[in-house]
PDB file of C-alpha atoms in Angstrom:
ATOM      1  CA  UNK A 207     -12.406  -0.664  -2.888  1.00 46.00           C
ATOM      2  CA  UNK A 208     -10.547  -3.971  -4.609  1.00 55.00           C
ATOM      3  CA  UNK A 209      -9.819  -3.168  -8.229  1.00 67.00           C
ATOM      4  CA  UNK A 210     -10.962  -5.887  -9.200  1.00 57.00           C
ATOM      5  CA  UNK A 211     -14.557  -6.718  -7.086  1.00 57.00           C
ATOM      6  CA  UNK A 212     -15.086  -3.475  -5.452  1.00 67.00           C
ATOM      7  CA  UNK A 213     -16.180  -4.963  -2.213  1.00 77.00           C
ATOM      8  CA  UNK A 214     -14.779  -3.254   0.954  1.00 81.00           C
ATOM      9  CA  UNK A 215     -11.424  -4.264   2.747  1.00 85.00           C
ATOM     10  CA  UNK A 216     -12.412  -5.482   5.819  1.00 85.00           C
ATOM     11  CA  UNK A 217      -8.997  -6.545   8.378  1.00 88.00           C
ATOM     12  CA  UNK A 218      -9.212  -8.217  11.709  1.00 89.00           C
ATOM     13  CA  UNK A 219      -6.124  -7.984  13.648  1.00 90.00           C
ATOM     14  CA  UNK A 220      -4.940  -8.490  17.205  1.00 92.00           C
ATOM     15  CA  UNK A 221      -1.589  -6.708  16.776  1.00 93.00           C
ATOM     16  CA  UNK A 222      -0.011  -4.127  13.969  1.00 93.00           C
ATOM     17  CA  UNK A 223       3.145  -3.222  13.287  1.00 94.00           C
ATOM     18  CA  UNK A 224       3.650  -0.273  10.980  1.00 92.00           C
ATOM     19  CA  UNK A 225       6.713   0.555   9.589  1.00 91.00           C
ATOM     20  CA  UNK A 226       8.129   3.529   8.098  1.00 82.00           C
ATOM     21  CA  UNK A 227      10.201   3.244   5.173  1.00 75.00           C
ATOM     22  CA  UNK A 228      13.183   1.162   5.556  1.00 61.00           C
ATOM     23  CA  UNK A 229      16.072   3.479   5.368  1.00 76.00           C
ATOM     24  CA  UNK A 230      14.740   4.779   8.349  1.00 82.00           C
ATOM     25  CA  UNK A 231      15.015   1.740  10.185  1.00 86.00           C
ATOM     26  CA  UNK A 232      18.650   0.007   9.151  1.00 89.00           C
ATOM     27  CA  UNK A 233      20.011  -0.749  12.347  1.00 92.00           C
ATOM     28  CA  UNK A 234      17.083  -0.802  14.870  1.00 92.00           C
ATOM     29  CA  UNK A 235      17.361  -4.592  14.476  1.00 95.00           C
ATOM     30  CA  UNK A 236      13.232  -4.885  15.834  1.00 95.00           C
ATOM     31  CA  UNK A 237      12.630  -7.179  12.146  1.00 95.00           C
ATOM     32  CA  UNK A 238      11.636 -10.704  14.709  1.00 96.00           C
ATOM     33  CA  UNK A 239       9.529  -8.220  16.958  1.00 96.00           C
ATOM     34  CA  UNK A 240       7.827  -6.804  13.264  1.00 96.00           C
ATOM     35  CA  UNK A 241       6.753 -10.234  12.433  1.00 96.00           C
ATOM     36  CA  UNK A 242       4.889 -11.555  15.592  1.00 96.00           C
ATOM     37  CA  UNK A 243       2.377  -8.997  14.907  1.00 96.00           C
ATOM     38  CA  UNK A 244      -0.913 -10.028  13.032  1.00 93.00           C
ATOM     39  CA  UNK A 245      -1.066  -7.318  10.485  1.00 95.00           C
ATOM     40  CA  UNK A 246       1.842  -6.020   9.326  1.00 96.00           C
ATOM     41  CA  UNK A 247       1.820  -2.652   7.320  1.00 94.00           C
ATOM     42  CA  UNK A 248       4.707  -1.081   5.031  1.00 93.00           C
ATOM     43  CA  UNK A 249       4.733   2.246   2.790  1.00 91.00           C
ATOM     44  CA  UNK A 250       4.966   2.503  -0.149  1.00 90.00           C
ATOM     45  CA  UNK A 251       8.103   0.185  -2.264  1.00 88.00           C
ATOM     46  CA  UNK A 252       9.827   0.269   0.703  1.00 85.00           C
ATOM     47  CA  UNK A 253      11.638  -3.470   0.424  1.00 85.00           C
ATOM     48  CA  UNK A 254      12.176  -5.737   2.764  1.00 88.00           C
ATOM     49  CA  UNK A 255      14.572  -8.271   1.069  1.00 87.00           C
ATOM     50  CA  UNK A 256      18.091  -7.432   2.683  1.00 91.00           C
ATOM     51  CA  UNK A 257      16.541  -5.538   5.481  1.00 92.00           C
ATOM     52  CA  UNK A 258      14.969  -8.502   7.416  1.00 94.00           C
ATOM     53  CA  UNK A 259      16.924  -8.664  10.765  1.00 95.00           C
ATOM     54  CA  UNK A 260      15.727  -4.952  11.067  1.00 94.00           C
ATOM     55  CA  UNK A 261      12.335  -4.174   9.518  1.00 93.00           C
ATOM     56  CA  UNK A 262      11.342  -8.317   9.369  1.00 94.00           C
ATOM     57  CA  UNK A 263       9.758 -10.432   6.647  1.00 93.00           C
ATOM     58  CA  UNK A 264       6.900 -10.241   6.562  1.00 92.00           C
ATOM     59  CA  UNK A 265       4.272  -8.115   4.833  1.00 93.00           C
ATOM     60  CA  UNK A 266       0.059  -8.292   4.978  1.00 94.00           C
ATOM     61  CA  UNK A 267      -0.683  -4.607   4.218  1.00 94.00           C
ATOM     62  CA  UNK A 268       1.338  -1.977   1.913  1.00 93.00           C
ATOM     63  CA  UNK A 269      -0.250   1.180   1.997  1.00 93.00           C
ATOM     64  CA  UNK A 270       0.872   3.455  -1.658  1.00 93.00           C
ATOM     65  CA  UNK A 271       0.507   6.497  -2.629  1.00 92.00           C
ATOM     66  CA  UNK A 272      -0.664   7.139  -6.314  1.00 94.00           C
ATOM     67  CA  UNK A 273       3.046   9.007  -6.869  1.00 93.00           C
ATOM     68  CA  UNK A 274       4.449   5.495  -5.825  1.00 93.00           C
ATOM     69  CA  UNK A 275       2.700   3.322  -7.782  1.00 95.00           C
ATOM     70  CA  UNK A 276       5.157   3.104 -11.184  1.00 94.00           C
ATOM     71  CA  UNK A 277       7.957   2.165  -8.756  1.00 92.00           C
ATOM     72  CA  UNK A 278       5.714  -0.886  -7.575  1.00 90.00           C
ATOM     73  CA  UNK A 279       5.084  -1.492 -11.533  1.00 93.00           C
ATOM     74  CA  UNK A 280       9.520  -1.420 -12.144  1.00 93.00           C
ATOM     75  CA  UNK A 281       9.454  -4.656 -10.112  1.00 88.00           C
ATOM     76  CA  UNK A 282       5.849  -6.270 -10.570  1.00 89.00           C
ATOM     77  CA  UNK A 283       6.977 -10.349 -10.206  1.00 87.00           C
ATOM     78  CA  UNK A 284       8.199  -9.545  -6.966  1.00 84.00           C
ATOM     79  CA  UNK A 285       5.419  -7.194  -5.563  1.00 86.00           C
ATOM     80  CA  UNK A 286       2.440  -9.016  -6.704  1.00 86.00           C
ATOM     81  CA  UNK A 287       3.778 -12.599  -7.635  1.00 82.00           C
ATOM     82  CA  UNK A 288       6.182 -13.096  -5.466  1.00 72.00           C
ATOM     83  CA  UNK A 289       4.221 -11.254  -2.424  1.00 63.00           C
ATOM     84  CA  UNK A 290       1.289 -12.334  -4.148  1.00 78.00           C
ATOM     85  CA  UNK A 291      -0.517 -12.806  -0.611  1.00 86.00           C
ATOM     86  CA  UNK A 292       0.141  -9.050   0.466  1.00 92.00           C
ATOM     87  CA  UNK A 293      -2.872  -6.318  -0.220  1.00 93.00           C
ATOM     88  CA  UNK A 294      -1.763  -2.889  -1.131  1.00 93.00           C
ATOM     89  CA  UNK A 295      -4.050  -0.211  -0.655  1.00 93.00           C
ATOM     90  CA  UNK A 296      -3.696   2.818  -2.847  1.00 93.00           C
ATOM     91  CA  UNK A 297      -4.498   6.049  -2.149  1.00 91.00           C
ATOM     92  CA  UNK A 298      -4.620   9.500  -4.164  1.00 91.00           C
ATOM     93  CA  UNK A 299      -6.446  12.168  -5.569  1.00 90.00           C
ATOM     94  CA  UNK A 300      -9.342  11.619  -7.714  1.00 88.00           C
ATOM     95  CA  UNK A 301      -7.607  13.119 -11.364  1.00 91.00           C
ATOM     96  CA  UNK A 302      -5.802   9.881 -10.924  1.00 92.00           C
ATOM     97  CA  UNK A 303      -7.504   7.239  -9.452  1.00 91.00           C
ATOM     98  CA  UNK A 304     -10.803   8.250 -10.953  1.00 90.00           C
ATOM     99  CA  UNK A 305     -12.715   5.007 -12.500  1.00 89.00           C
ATOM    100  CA  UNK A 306     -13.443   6.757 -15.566  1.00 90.00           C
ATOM    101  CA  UNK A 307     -10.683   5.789 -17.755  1.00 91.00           C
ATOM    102  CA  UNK A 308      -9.080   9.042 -17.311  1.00 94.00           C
ATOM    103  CA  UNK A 309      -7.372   7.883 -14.485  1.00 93.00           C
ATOM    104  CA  UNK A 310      -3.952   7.004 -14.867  1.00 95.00           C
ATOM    105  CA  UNK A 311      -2.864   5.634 -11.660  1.00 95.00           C
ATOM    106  CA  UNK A 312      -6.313   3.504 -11.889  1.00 94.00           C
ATOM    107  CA  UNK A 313      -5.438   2.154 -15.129  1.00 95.00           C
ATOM    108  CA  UNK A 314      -2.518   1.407 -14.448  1.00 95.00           C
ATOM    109  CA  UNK A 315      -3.749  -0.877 -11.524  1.00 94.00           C
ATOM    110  CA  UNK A 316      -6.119  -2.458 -13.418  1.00 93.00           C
ATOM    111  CA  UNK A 317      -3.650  -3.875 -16.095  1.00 93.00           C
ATOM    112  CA  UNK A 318      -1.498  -4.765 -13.440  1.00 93.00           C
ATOM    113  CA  UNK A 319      -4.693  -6.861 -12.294  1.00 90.00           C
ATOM    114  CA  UNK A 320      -4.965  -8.392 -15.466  1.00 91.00           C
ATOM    115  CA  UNK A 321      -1.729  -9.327 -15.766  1.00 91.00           C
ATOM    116  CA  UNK A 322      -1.448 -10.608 -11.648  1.00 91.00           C
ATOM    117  CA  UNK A 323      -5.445 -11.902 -11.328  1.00 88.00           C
ATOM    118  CA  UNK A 324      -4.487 -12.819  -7.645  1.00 88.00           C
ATOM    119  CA  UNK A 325      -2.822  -9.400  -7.099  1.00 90.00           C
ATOM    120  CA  UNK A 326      -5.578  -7.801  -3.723  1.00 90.00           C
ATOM    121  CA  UNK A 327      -5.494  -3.963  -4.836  1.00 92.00           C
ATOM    122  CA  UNK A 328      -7.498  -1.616  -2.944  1.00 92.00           C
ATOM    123  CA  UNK A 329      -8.196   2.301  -3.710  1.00 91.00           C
ATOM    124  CA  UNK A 330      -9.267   4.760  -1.526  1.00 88.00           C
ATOM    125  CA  UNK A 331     -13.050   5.949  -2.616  1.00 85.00           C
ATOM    126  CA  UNK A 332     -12.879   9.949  -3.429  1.00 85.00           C
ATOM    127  CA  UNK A 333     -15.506   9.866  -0.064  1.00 89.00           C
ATOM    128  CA  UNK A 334     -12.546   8.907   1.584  1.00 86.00           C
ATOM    129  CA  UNK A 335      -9.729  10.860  -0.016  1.00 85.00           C
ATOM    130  CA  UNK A 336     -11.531  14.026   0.860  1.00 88.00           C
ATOM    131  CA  UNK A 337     -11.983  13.114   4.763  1.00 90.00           C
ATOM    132  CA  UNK A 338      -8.043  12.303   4.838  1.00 86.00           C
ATOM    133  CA  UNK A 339      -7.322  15.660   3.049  1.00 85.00           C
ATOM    134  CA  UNK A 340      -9.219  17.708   5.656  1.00 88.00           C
ATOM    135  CA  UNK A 341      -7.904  15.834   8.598  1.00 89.00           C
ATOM    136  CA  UNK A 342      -4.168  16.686   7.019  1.00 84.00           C
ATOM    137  CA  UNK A 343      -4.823  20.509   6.455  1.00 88.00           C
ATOM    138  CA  UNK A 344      -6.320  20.474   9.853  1.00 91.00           C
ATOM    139  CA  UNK A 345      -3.574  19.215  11.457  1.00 91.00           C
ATOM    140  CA  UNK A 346      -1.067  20.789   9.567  1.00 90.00           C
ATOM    141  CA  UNK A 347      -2.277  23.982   8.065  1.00 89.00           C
ATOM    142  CA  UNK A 348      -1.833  23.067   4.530  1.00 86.00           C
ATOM    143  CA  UNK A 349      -3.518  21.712   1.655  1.00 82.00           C
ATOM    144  CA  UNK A 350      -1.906  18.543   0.144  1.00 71.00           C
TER     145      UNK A 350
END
């Protein structure tokens, strides 16, 4: 749900490109292949400035985790004014994204909305979080 409206996010796309962090790609050189795709999704801070001839420029869709979410706020002109046209979805577990205000992660977006009105910030619903969280410990056999 947008911080802001709470109205679904709803993405059509032909192609995606997602791409791991960038440290993990220096030197695979793929950053013109990256950006002929339609949606484009990053993790996390991950940057792209520097790193363009191998993880590209572009960005539509930058998926973060609650835990990463004060990094994002360190540099906030450059992830939502600068990138202003980018939507970051957050995810986490409900003690911190709860709507409450006893969420901290979730308050924390919210000022960051007030301050950057054209900032598109999404949050997982706790619906959501708790399908993803049984998918992971089925697959891997743990609890996250």
């Amino acid at each position: 749900m947008e911080v802001n409206v709470k109205r679904p996010l709803q993405l059509n796309c032909d192609l995606c490109a997602i791409v791991s962090n960038s440290g993990q790609m220096v030197g695979q050189k793929v950053g013109n292949e990256i950006d002929q795709s339609s949606c484009i999704w990053r993790m996390n801070n991950a940057p792209t400035k520097g790193y363009e001839e191998d993880v590209g420029r572009m960005t539509m869709i930058r998926v973060v985790s609650h835990t990463s979410v004060p990094l994002l706020l360190k540099n906030p002109d450059y992830f939502f004014k600068e990138a202003n046209t980018t939507i970051y979805v957050i995810w986490g577990p409900f003690r911190n994204m709860r709507k409450d205000g006893n969420g901290i992660v979730y308050n924390m977006l919210k000022k960051t909305v007030d301050v950057y009105p054209n900032a598109q910030i999404y949050v997982t619903t706790e619906k959501r979080m708790s399908y993803c969280d049984g998918v992971f410990k089925k697959e891997t056999g743990k609890d996250r």
